[in-house]
mmCIF file of C-alpha atoms in Angstrom:
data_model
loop_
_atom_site.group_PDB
_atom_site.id
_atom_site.type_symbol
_atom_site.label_atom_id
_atom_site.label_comp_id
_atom_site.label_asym_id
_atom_site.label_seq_id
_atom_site.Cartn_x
_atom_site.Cartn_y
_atom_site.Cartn_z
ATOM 1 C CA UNK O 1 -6.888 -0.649 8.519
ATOM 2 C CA UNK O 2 -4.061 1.516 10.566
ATOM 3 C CA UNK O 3 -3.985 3.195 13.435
ATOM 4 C CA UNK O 4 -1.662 6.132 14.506
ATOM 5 C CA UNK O 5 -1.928 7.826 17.854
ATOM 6 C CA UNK O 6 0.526 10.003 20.360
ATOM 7 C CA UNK O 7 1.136 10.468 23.988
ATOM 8 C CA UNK O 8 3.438 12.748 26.042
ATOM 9 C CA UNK O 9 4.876 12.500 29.010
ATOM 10 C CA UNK O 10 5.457 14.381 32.329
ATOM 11 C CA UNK O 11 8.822 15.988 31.405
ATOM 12 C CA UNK O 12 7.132 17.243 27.810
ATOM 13 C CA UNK O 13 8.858 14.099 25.550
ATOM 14 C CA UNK O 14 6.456 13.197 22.710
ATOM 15 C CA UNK O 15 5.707 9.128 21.811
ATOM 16 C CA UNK O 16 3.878 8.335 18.699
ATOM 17 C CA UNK O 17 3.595 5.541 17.103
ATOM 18 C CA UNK O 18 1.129 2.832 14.534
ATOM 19 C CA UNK O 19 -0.184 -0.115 14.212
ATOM 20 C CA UNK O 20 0.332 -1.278 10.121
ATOM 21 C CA UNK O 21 -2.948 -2.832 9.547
ATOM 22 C CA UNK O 22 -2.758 -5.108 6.189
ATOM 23 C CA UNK O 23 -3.308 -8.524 4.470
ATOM 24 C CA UNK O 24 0.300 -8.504 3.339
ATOM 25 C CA UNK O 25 2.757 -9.138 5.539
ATOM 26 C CA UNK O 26 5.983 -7.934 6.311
ATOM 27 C CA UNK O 27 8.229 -9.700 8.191
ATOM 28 C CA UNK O 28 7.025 -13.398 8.241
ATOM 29 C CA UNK O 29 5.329 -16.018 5.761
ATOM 30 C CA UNK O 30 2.037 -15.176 4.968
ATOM 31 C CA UNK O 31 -0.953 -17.538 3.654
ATOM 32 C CA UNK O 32 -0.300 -17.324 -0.155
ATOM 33 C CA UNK O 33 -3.801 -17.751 -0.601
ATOM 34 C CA UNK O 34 -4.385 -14.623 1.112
ATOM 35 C CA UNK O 35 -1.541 -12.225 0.908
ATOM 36 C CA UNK O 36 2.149 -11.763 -0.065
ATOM 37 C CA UNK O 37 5.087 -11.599 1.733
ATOM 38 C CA UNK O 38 6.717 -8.596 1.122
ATOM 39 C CA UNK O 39 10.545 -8.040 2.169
ATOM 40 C CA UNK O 40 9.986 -5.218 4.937
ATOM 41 C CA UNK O 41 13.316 -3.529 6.541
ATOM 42 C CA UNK O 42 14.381 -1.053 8.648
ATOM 43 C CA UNK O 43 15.341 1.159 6.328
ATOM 44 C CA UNK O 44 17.547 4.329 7.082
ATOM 45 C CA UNK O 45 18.353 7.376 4.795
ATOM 46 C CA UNK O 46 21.493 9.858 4.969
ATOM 47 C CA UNK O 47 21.592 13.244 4.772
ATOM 48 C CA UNK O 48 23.159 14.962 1.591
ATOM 49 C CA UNK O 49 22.161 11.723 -1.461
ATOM 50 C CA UNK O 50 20.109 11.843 -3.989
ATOM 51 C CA UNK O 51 17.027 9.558 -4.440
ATOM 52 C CA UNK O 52 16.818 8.230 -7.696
ATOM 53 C CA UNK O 53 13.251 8.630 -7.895
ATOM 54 C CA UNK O 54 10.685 7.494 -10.528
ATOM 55 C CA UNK O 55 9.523 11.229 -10.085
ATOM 56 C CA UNK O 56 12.141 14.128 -10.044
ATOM 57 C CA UNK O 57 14.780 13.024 -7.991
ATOM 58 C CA UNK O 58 15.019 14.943 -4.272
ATOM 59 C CA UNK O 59 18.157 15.458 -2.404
ATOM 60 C CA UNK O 60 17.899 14.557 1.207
ATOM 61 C CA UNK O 61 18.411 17.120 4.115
ATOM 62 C CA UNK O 62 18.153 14.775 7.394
ATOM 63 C CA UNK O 63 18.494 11.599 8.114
ATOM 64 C CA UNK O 64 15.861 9.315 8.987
ATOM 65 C CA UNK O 65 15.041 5.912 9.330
ATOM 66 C CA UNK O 66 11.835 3.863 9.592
ATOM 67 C CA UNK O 67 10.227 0.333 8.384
ATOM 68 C CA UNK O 68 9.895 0.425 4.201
ATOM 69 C CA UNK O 69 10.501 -1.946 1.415
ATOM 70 C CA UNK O 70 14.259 -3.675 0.621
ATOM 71 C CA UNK O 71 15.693 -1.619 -3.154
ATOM 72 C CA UNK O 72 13.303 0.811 -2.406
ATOM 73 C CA UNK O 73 12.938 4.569 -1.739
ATOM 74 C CA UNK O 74 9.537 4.741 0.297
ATOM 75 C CA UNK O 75 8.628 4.447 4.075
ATOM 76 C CA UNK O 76 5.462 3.127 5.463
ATOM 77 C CA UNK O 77 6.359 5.121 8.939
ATOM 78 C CA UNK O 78 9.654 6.599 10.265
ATOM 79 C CA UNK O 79 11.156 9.466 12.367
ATOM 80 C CA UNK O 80 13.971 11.635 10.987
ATOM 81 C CA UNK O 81 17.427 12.983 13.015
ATOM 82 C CA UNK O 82 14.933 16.375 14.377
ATOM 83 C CA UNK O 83 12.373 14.330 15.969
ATOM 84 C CA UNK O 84 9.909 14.628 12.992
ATOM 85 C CA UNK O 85 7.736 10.940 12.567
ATOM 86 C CA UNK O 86 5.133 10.386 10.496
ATOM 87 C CA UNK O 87 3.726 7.441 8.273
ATOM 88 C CA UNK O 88 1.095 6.433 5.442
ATOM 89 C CA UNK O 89 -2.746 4.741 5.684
ATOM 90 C CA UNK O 90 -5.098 4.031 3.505
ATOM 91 C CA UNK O 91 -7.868 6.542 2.588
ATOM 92 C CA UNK O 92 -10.246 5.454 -0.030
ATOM 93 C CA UNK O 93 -11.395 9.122 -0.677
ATOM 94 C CA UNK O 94 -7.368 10.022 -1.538
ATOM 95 C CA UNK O 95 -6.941 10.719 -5.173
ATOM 96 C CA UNK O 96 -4.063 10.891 -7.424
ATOM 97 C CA UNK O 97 -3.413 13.406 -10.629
ATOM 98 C CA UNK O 98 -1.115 13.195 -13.821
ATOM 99 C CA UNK O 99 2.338 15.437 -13.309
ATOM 100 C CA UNK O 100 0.927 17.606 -16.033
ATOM 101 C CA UNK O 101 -2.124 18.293 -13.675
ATOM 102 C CA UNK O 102 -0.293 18.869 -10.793
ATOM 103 C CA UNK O 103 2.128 21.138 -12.613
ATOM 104 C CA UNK O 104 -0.864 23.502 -13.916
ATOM 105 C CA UNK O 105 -1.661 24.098 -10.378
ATOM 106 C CA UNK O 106 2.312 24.776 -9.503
ATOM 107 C CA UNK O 107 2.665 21.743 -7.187
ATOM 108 C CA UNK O 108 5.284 19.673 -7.630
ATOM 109 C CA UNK O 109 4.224 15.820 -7.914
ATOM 110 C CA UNK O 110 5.540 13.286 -5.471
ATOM 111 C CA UNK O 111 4.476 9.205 -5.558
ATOM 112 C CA UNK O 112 2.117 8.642 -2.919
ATOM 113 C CA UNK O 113 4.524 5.349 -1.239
ATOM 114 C CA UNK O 114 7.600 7.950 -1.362
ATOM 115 C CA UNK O 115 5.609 10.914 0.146
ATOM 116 C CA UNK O 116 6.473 9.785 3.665
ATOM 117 C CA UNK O 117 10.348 9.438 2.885
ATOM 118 C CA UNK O 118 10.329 12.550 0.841
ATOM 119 C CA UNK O 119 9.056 14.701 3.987
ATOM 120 C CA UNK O 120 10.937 13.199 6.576
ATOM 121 C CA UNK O 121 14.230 13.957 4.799
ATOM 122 C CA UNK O 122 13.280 17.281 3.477
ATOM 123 C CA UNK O 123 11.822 19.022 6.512
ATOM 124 C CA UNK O 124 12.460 19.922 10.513
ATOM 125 C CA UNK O 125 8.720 20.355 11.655
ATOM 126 C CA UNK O 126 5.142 20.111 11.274
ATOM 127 C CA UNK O 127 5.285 23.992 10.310
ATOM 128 C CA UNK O 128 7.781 22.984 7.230
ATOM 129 C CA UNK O 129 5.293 19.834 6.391
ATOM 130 C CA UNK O 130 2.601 22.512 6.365
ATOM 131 C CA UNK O 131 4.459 24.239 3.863
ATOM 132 C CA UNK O 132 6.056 21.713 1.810
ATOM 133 C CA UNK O 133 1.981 19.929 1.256
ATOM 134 C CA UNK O 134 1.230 23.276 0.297
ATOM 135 C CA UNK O 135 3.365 22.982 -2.574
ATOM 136 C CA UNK O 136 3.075 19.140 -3.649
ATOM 137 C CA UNK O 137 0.554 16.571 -4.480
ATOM 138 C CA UNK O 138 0.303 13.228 -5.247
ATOM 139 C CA UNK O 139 1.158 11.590 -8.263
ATOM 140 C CA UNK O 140 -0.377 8.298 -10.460
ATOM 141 C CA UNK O 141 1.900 5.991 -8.570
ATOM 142 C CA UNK O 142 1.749 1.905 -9.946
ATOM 143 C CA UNK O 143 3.614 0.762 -6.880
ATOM 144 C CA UNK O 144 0.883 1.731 -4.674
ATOM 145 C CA UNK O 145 -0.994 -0.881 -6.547
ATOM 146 C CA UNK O 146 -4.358 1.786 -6.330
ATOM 147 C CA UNK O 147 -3.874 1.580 -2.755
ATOM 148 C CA UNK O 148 -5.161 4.996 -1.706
ATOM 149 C CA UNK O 149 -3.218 6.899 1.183
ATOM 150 C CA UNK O 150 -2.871 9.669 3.748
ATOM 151 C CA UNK O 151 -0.308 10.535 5.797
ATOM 152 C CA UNK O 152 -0.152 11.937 9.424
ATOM 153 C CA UNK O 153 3.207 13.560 11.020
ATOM 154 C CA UNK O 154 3.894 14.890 14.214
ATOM 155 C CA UNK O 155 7.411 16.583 15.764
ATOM 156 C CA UNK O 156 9.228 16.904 19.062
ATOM 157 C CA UNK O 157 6.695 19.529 20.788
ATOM 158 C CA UNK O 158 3.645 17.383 20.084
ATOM 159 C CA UNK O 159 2.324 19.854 16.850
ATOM 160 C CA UNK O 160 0.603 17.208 14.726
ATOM 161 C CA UNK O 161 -0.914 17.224 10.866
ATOM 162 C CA UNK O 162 -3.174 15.235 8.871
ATOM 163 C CA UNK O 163 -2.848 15.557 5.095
ATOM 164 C CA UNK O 164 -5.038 13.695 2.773
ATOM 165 C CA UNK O 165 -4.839 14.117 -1.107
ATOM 166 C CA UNK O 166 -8.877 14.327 -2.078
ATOM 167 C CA UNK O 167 -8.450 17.709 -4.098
ATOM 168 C CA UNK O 168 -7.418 15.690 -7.367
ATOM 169 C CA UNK O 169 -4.051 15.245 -5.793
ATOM 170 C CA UNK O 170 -3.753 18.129 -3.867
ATOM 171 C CA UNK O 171 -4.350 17.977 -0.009
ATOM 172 C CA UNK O 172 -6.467 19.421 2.754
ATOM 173 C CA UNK O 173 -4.578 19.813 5.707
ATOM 174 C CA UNK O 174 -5.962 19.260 8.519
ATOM 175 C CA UNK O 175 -4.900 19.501 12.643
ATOM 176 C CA UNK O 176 -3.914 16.270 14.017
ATOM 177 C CA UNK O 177 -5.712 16.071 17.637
ATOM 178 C CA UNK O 178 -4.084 13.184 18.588
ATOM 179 C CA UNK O 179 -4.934 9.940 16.667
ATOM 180 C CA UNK O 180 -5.403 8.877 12.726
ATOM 181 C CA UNK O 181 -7.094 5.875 11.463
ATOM 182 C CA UNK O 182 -8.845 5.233 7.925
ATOM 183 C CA UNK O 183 -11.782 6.748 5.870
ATOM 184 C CA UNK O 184 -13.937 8.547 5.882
ATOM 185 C CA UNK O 185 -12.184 11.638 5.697
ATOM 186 C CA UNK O 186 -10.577 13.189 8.595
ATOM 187 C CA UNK O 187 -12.954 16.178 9.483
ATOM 188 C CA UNK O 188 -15.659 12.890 10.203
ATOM 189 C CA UNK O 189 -13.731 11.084 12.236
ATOM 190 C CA UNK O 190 -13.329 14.788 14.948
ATOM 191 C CA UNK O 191 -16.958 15.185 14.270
ATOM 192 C CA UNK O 192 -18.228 11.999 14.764
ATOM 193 C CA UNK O 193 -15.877 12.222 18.071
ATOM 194 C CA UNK O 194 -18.911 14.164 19.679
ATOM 195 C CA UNK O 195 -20.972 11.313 19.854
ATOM 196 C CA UNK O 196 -18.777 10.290 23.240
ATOM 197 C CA UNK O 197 -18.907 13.449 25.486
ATOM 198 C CA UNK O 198 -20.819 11.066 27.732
ATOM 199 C CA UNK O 199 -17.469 9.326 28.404
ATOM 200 C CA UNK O 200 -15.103 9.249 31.397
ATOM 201 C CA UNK O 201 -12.666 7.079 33.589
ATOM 202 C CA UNK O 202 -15.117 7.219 36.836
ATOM 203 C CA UNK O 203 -16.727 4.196 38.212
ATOM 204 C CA UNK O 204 -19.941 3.991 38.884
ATOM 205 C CA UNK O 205 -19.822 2.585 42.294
ATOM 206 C CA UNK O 206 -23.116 4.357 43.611
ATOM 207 C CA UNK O 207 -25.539 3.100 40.691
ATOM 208 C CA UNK O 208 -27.988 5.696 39.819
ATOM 209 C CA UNK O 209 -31.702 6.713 40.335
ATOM 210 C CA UNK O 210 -34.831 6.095 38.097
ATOM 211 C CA UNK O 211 -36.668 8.256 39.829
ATOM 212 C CA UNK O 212 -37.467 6.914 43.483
ATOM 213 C CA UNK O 213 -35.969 3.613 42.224
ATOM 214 C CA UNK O 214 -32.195 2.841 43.275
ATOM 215 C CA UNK O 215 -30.327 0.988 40.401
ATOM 216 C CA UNK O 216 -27.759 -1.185 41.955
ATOM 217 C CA UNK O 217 -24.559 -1.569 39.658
ATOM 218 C CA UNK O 218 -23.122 -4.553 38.523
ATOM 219 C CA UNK O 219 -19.284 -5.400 39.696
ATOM 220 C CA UNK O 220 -19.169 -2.194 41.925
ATOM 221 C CA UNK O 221 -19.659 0.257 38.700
ATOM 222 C CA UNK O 222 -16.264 -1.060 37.572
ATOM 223 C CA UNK O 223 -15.869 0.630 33.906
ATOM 224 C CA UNK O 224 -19.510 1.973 33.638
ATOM 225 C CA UNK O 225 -17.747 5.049 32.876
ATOM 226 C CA UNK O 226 -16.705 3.786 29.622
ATOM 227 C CA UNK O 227 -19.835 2.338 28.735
ATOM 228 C CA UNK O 228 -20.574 2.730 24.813
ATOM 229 C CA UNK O 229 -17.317 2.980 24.104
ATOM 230 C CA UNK O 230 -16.968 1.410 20.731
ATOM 231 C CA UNK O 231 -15.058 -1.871 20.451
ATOM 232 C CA UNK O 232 -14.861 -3.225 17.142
ATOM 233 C CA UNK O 233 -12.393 -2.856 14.359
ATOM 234 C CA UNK O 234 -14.265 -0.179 11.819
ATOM 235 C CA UNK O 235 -11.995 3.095 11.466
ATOM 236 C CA UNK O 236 -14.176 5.287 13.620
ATOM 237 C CA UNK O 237 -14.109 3.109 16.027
ATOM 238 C CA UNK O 238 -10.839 2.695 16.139
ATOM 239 C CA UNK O 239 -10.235 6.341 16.091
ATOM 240 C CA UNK O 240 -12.397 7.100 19.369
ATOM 241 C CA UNK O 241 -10.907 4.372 21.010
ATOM 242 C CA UNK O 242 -7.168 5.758 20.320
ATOM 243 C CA UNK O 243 -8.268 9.482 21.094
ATOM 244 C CA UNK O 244 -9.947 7.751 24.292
ATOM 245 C CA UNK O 245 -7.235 6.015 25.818
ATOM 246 C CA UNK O 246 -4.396 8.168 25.166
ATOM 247 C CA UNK O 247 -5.907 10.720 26.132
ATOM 248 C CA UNK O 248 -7.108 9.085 30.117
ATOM 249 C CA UNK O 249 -3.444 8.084 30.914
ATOM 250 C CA UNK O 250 -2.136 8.421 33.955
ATOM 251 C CA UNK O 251 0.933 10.421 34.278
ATOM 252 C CA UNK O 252 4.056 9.085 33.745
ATOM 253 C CA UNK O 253 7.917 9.616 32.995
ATOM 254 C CA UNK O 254 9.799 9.285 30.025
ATOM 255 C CA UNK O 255 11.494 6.467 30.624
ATOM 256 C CA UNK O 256 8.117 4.801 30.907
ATOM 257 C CA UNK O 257 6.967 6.554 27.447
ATOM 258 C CA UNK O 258 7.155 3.321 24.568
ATOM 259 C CA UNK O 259 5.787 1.390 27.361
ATOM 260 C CA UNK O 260 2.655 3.181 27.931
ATOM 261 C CA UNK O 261 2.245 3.643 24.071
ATOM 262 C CA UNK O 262 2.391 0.172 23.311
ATOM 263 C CA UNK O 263 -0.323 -0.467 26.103
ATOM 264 C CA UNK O 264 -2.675 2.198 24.505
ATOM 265 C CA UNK O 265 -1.843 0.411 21.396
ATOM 266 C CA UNK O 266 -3.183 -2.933 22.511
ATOM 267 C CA UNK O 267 -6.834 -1.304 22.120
ATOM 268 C CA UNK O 268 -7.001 -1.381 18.392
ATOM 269 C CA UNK O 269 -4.399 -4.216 17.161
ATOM 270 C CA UNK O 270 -6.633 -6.268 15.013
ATOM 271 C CA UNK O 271 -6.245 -9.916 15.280
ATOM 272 C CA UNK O 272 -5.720 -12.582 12.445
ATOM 273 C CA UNK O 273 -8.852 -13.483 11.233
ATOM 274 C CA UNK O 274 -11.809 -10.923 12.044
ATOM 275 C CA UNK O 275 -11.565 -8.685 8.848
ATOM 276 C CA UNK O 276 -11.773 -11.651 5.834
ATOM 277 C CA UNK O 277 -12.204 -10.546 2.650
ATOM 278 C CA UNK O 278 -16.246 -11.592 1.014
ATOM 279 C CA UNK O 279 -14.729 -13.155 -1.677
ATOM 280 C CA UNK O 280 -11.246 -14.730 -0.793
ATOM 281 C CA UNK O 281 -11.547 -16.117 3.349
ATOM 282 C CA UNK O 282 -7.878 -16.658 2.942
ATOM 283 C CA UNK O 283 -7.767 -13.198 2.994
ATOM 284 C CA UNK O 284 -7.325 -11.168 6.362
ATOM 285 C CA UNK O 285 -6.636 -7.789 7.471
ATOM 286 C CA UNK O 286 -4.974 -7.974 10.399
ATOM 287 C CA UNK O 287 -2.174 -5.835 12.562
ATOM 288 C CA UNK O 288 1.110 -6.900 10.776
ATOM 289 C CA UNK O 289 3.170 -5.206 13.190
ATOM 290 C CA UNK O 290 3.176 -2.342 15.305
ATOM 291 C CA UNK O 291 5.956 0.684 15.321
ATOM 292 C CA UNK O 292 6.618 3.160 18.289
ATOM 293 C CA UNK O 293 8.621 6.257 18.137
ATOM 294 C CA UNK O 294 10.385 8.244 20.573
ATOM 295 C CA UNK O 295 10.611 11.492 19.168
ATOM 296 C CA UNK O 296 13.445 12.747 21.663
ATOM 297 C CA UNK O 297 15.604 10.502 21.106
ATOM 298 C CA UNK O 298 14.640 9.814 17.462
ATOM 299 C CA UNK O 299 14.422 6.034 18.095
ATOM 300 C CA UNK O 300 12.375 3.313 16.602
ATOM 301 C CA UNK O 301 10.322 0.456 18.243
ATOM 302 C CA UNK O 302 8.904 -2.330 15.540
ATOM 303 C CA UNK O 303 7.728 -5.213 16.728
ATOM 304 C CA UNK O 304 6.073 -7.857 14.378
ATOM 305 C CA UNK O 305 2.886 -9.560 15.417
ATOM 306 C CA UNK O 306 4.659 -12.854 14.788
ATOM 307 C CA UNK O 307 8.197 -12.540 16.442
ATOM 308 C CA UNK O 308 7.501 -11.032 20.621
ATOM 309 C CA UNK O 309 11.186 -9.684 20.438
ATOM 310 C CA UNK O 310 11.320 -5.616 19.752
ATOM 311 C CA UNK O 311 13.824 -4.372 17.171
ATOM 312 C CA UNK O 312 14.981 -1.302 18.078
ATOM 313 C CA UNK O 313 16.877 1.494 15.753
ATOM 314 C CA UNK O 314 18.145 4.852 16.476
ATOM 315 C CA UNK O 315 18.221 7.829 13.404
ATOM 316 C CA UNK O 316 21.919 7.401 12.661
ATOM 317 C CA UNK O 317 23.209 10.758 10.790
ATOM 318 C CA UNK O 318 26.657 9.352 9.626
ATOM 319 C CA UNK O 319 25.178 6.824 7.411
ATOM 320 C CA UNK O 320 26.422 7.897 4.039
ATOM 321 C CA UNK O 321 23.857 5.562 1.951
ATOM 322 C CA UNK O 322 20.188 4.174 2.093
ATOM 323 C CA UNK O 323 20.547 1.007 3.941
ATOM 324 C CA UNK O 324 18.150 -2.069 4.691
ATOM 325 C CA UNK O 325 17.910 -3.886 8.035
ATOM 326 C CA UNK O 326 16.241 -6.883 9.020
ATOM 327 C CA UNK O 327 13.996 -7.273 11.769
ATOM 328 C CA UNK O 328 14.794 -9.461 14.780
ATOM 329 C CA UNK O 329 13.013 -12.662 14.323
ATOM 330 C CA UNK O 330 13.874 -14.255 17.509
ATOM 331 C CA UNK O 331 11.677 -14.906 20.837
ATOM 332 C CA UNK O 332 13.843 -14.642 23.528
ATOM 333 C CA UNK O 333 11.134 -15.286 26.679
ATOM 334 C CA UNK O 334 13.263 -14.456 30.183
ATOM 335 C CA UNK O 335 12.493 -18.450 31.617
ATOM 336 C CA UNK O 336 13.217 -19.399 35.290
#
């Protein structure tokens, strides 16, 4: 379970960010009866190295930086030195194909936890994602540990893509309108996104008529607007929420932006203990930390669902080598 949505602000500055929805953790001890701990960083990527990839190696373009895994090459999210963010969620209809496959169809194959990393230092926009998932496809990848994914991006001037790898490794590309959760596939979740037309931010202070028969609302009408609005944790629901929300903001300024996305956010952050697994109750999906991104100034917000205090990281384009940062662990509560 993940969710990815964006917002923009009055003076045109795009905010996007994503909850990372997972039994593992990242950043602080997990329940070894339900999970692992798994050494997530800030990790940040030059311009000009090579990755020493399990698959042909790449040379990187930009910089970018984002949360992955310490000694490796991947990134579960991250936003590169043009304003370009994008990360990874799981998509049980993705599928994977042998290079051999992928070569026969003249794509060239790229491991499915790199795939994030690999486009965020090798292109500018969502037109050059376009074309680069055009041209690649996802390979067999054991460190995804048959975790299927898809990945969403989105640049500076809001522009926004889905791409999901069900065409035996190859993707269908799809227009981001906003938000990206989990399966099914993404043309459901903008269908099934019909279903609420009915919605809107309005009260319903004046009740409503059943023919000559005056209904009197309860609490003034407060909300009624936004009645049937999903609320659990399934993936569509999720998804309507996200589109929902961010889309009935009021306006605000920039300087207001990671603010306002981490409120949205607080819609769909799953707490511990309401997704266990049928045959392990140790085991719990839950929101293992949430990242927000302002494109402009090609910053990072992470903050872990254990530790209150952000860590925040800026795309640095002098860094001359992949580096790994650790998160801020502290609470540091403002008491008086």
């Amino acid at each position: 379970m993940c969710t990815s949505m964006q917002i923009k602000s009055l003076e045109g500055d795009v905010f996007w960010g994503r909850t990372m929805d997972f039994a593992d953790s990242f950043f602080h001890p997990t329940n070894p009866k339900g999970g692992q701990q798994l050494p997530g960083k800030i990790t940040s990527f030059p311009r000009g190295v090579k990755i020493p990839s399990q698959t042909p190696d790449w040379t990187t373009q930009y910089a970018a930086t984002g949360v992955g895994v310490a000694g490796t090459f991947g990134l579960f999210d991250g936003v590169n030195e043009h304003g370009l963010a994008g990360d990874m969620q799981v998509l049980v209809e993705a599928t994977t194909a042998s290079q051999e496959s992928l070569a026969e169809r003249g794509l060239k194959g790229v491991f499915a936890t790199e795939y994030v990393a690999y486009i965020l230092t090798t292109c500018k926009t969502v037109a050059d994602v376009r074309a680069a998932a055009a041209k690649t496809g996802i390979l067999e990848d054991s460190a995804a540990r048959g975790i299927p994914l898809h990945y969403a991006f989105v640049d500076e001037t809001g522009a926004g893509v889905v791409l999901e790898p069900t065409d035996h490794g190859a993707f269908k590309i799809y227009d981001n309108v906003g938000a990206m959760t989990n399966s099914p596939e993404y043309g459901y979740h903008t269908t099934n996104l019909r279903n609420y037309v009915s919605l809107d931010t309005t009260n319903r202070g004046d009740g409503s008529k059943l023919g000559d028969y005056h209904v009197q609302p309860i609490e003034f009408g407060t909300g009624y607007g936004m009645f049937g609005l999903p609320g659990d944790y399934t993936s569509p629901s999720r998804f309507v929420r996200a589109m929902v929300v961010s889309r009935n903001l009021p306006p605000f300024h920039r300087a207001e932006g990671i603010q306002q996305l981490y409120n949205c956010f607080k819609t769909v952050m799953v707490p511990e203990g309401l997704g266990r697994d049928a045959d392990n109750a140790d085991r719990t999906d839950s929101t293992q930390y949430w990242a927000g991104f302002d494109l402009a100034k090609r910053t990072v917000v992470v903050q872990d669902s254990h530790y209150m205090t952000p860590t925040v990281k800026t795309v640095d384009p002098t860094v001359t080598e992949v580096t790994y940062q650790d998160l801020d662990k502290s609470f540091a509560p403002h008491v008086i």
